[in-house]
Coordinates of C-alpha atoms in Angstrom, one line a residue:
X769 CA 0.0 0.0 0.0
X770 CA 1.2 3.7 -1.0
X771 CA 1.4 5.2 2.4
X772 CA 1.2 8.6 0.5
X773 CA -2.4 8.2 -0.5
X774 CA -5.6 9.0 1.9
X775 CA -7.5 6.2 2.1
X776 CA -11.2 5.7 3.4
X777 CA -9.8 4.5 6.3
X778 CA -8.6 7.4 6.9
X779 CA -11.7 8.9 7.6
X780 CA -13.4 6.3 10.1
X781 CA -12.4 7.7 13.6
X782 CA -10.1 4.8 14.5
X783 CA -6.7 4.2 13.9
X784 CA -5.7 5.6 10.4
X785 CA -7.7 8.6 11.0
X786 CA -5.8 9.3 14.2
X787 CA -2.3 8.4 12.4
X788 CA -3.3 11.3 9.8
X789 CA -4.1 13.9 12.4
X790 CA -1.4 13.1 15.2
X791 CA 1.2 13.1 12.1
X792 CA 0.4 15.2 9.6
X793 CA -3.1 17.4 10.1
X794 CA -2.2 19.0 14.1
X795 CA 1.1 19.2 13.9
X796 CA 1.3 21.3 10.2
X797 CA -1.6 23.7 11.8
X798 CA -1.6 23.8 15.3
X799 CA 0.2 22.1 17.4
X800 CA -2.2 21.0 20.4
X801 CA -1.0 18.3 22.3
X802 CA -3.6 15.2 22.7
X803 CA -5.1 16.4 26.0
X804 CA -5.9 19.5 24.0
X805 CA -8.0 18.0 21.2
X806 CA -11.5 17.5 22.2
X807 CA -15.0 17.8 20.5
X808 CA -14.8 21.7 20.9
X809 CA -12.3 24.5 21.4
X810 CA -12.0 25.9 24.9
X811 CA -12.1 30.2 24.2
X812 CA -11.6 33.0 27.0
X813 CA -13.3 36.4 26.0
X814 CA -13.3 38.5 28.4
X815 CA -14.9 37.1 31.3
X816 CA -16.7 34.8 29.2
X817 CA -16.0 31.1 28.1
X818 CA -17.0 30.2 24.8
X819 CA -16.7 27.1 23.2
X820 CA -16.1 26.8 19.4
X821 CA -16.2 23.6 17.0
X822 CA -16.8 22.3 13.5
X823 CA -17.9 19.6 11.0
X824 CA -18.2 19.0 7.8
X825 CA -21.1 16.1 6.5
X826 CA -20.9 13.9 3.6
X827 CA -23.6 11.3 4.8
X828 CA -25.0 8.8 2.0
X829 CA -27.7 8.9 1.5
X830 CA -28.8 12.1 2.0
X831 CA -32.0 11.4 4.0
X832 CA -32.3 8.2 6.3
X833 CA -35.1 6.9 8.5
X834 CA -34.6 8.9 11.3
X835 CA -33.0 12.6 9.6
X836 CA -31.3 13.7 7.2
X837 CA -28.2 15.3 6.2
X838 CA -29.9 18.9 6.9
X839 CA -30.4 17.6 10.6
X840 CA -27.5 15.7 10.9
X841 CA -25.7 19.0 10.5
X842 CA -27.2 20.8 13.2
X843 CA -27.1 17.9 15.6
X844 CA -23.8 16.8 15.3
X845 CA -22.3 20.6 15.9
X846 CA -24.2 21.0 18.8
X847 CA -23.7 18.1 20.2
X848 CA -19.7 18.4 20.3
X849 CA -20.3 21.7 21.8
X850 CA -22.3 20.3 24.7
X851 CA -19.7 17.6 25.1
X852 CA -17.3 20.0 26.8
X853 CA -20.6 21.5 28.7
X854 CA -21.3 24.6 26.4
X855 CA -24.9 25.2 25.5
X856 CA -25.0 25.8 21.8
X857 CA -26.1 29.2 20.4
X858 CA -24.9 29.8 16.9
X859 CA -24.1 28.0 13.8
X860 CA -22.7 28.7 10.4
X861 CA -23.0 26.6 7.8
X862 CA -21.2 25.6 4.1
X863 CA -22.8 24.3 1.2
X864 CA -21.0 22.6 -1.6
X865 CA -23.5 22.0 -4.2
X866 CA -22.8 19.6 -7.1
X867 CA -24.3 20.9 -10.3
X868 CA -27.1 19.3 -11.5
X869 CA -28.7 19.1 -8.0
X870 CA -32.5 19.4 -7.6
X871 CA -33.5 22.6 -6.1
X872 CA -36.8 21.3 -4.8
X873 CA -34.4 18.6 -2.9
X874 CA -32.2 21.0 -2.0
X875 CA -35.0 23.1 -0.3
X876 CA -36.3 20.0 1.6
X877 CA -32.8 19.5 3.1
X878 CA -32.7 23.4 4.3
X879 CA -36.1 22.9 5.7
X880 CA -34.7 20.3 8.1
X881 CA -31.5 22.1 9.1
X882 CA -33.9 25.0 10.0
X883 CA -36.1 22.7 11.7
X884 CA -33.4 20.9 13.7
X885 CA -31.9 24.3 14.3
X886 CA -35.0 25.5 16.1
X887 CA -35.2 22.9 18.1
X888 CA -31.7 22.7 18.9
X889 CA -32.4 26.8 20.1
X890 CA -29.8 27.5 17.9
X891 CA -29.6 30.1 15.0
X892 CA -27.9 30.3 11.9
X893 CA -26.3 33.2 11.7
X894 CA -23.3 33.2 8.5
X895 CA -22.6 30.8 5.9
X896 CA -21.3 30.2 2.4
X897 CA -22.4 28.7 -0.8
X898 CA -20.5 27.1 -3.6
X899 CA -21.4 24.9 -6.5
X900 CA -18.7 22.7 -8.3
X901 CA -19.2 20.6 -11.8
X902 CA -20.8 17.8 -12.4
X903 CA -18.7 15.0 -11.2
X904 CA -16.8 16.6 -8.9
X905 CA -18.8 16.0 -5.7
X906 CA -21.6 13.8 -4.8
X907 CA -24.3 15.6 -4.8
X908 CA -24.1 17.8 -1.4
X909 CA -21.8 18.3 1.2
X910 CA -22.6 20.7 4.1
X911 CA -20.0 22.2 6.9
X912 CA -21.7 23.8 10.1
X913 CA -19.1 25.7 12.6
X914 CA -20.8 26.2 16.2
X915 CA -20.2 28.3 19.1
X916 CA -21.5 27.8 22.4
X917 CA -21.2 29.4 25.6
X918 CA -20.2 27.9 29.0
X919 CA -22.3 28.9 31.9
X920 CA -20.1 27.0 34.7
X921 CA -16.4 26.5 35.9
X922 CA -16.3 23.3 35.4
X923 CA -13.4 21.6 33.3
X924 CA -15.1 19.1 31.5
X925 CA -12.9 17.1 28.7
X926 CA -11.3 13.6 27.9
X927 CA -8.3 14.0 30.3
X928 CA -10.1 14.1 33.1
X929 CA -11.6 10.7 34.2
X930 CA -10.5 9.1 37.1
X931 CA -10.0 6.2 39.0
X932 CA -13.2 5.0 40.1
X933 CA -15.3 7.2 37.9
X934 CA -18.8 5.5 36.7
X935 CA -19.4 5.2 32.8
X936 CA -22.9 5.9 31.4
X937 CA -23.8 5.8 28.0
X938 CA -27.6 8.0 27.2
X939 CA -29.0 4.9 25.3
X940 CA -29.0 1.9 23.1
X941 CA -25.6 1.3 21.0
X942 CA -24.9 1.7 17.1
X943 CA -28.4 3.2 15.9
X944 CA -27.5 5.6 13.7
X945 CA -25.1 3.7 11.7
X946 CA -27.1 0.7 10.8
X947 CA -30.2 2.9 9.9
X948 CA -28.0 4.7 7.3
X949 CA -26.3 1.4 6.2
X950 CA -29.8 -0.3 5.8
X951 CA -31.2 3.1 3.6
X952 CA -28.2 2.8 1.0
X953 CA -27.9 -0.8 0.7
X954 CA -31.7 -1.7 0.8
X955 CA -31.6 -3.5 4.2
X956 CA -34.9 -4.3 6.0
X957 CA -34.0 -2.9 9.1
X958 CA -37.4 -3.3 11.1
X959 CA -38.3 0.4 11.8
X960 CA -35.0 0.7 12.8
X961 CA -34.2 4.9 13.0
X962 CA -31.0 6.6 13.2
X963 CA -30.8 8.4 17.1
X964 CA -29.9 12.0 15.7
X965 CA -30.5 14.6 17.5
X966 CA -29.7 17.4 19.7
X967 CA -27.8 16.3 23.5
X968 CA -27.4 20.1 25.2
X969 CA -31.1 18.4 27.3
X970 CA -29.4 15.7 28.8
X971 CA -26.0 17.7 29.8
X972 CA -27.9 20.1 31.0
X973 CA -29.6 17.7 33.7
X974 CA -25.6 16.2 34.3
X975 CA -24.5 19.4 35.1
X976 CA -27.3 20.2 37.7
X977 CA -27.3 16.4 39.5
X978 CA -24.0 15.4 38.8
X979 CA -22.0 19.2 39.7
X980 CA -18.6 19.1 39.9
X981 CA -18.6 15.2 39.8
X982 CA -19.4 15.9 35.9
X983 CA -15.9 14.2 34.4
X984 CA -15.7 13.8 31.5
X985 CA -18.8 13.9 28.3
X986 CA -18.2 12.4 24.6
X987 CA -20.9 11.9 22.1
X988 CA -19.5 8.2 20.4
X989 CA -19.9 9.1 16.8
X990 CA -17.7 8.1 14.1
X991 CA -16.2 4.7 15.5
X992 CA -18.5 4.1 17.9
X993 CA -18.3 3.5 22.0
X994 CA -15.1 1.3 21.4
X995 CA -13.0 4.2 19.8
X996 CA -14.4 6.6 21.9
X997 CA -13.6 4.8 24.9
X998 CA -10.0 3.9 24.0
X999 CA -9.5 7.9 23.1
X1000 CA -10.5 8.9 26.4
X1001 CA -8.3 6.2 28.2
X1002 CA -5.5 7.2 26.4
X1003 CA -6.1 11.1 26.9
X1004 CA -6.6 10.4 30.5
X1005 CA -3.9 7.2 31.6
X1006 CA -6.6 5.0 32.5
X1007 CA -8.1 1.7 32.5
X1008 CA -11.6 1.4 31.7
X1009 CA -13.2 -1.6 32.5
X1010 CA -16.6 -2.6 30.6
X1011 CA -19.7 -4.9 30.9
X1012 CA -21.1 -6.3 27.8
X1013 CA -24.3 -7.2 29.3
X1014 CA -25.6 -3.9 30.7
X1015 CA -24.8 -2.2 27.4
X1016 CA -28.1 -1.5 25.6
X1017 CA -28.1 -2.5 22.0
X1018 CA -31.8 -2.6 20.3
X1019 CA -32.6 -5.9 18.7
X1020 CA -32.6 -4.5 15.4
X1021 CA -29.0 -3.4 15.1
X1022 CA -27.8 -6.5 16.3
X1023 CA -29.1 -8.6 14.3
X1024 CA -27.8 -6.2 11.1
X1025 CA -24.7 -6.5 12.3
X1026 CA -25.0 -10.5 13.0
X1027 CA -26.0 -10.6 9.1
X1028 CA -23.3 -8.8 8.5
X1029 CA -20.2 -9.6 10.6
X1030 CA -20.2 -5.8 12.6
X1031 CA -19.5 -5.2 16.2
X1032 CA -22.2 -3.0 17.3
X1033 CA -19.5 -0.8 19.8
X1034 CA -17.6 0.4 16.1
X1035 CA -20.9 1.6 14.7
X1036 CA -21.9 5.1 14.8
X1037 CA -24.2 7.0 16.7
X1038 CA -25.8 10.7 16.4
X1039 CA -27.8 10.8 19.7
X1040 CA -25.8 9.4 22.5
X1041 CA -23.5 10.4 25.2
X1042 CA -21.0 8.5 27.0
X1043 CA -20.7 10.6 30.7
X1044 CA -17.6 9.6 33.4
X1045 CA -19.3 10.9 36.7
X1046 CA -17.7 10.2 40.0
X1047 CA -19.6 7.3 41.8
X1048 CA -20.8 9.5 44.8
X1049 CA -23.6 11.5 42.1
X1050 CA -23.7 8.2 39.5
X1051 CA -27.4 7.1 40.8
X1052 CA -28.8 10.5 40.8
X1053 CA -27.0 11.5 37.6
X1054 CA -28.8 8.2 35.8
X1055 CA -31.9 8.9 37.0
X1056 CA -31.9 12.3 35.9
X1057 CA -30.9 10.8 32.3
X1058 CA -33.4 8.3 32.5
X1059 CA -36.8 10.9 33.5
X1060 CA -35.9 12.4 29.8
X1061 CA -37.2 11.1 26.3
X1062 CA -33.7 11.1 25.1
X1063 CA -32.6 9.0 28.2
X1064 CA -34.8 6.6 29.2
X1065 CA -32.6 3.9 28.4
X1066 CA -29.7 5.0 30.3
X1067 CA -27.2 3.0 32.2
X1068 CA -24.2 2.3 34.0
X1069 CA -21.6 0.2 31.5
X1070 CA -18.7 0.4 33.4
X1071 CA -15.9 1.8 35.6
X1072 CA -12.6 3.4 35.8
X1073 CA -10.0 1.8 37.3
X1074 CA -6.4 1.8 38.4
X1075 CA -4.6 -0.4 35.8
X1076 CA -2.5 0.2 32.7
X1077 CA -2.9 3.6 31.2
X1078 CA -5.3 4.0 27.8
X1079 CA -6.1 0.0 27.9
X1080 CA -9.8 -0.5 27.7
X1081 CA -11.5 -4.1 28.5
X1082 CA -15.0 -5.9 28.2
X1083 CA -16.2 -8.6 30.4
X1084 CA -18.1 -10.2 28.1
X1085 CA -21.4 -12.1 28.3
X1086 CA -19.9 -15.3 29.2
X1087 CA -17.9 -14.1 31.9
X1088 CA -14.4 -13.5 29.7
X1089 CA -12.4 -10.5 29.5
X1090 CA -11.6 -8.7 25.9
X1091 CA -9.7 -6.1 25.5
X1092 CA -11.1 -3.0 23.2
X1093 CA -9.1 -1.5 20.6
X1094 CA -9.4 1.3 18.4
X1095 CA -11.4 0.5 14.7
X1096 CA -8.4 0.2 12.3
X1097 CA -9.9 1.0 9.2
X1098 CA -13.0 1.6 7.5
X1099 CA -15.9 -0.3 9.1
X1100 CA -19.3 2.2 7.5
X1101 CA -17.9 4.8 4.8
X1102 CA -20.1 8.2 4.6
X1103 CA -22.0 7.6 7.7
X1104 CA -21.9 11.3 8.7

């Protein structure tokens, strides 16, 4: 293999796409050290925190059971604001329109960014249009920046879990990905509907029950609860430890991914948060989860522990233990 070339592996969250940005992307233009790079910027104005952050989306197809790519663009910018406890206020957002694309499409896409953006209580405020041949982009590509302000003095980021810290993930496992992977290949996915939407709800209950005992908040997107585990193990020199059975997965997506030979903890999600809360609020910090639509299905999954820094492990159904590495290439191309 040409180790010049980008390859779609490069883009999956997981191993290649870290390689690319601890090697070549950070270093060449900016230089923040690991413990630095989180779902948002961290900005002092003043005697205001802001928070700052931006995606681009290339998702196919372009509508899904469950969103779309207009959505999909609003919730996954606020959403990675809210993971470092800002509550979102404003987006931007980039269009790269292939020529040839139908305006009446187009217009139904923009209605749903709108929509989500309303009920994200966020407003578009800037943006930028461009269109490019035919053949030169699929279709539609769209790039939201977000900026969100931070109302507390917490530090909340993927360095900071601890040693006996409690891990809650918001909900059931891998939804997202296998509803867009049953839209473009034709799968019957049983009413299965991708999870997107917008978290800044359930942080906001975290940060009143859970306080300063708020560690550390990811949403597990591209590469899944595995990968985002393993990052924040590594970021903060810990040992996660895991339990396969209280991990929620809906009946749907595992069997998709029986069919299909996937591991439900790579695939993506667009409406979940993993939370590390010290274990003296974790009860009252999963209840609160739990008494919210987005939450109901809540739960503890696991611990922090003393142990080799950044290894993460599973006990597994059957009582074994498994250790949990990164995804190493491309498991679900154009997924967001």
């Amino acid at each position: 293999m040409d180790t010049d070339l980008i390859m779609l592996g490069h883009g999956s969250g997981g191993t290649l796409s870290h390689q690319l940005l601890g090697e070549l992307v950070v270093p060449t233009i900016s230089g923040l050290t690991a413990n630095q790079q989180n779902d948002a910027a961290l900005l002092q104005a003043g005697s205001s925190r802001l928070a700052f952050t931006t995606d681009g989306y290339v998702v196919d197809p372009l509508r899904f059971p469950g969103g779309s790519i207009g959505s999909l663009a609003v919730h996954g910018t606020v959403n990675d604001l809210a993971m470092i406890g800002a509550r979102p206020l404003w987006l931007s957002c980039g269009l790269i329109i292939e020529e040839g694309f139908s305006r009446r499409e187009l217009a139904d896409l923009l209605a749903d960014l709108r929509r989500a953006a309303d009920r994200a209580c966020v407003q578009v405020v800037t943006g930028d249009t461009k269109v490019v041949p035919r053949g030169k982009a699929d279709r539609l590509f769209i790039t939201t920046s977000g900026v969100g302000l931070l109302e507390h003095g917490l530090e909340i980021h993927g360095a900071s879990a601890r040693p006996g810290d409690c891990i809650i993930l918001s909900g059931s496992a891998g939804d997202h990905g296998m509803a867009v992977l049953a839209a473009r290949e034709g799968l019957d996915a049983g009413g299965l509907q991708s999870d997107s939407a917008p978290l800044w709800g359930l942080v906001a209950a975290l940060l009143k029950t859970a306080g300063d005992g708020l560690h550390v908040l990811r949403d597990p997107t591209r590469g899944g609860i595995a990968t985002t585990l393993k990052e924040i193990a590594i970021q903060s020199g810990v040992l996660l430890t895991i339990e396969e059975a209280a991990i929620p997965v809906k009946s749907q997506v595992r069997g998709l991914c029986d069919m299909l030979g996937l591991d439900p903890l790579y695939v993506a999600n667009e409406g979940k948060l993993l939370a590390f809360v010290a274990p003296e609020v974790a009860e009252t910090a999963l209840e609160a989860l739990q008494r919210l639509p987005l939450g109901r299905d809540a739960a503890i999954i696991g611990r922090v522990e003393q142990g080799e820094p950044g290894r993460v492990r599973m006990r597994t159904s059957v009582g074994g233990m498994r250790m949990i590495e990164m995804l190493a290439g491309e498991q679900l191309p154009r997924i967001c």
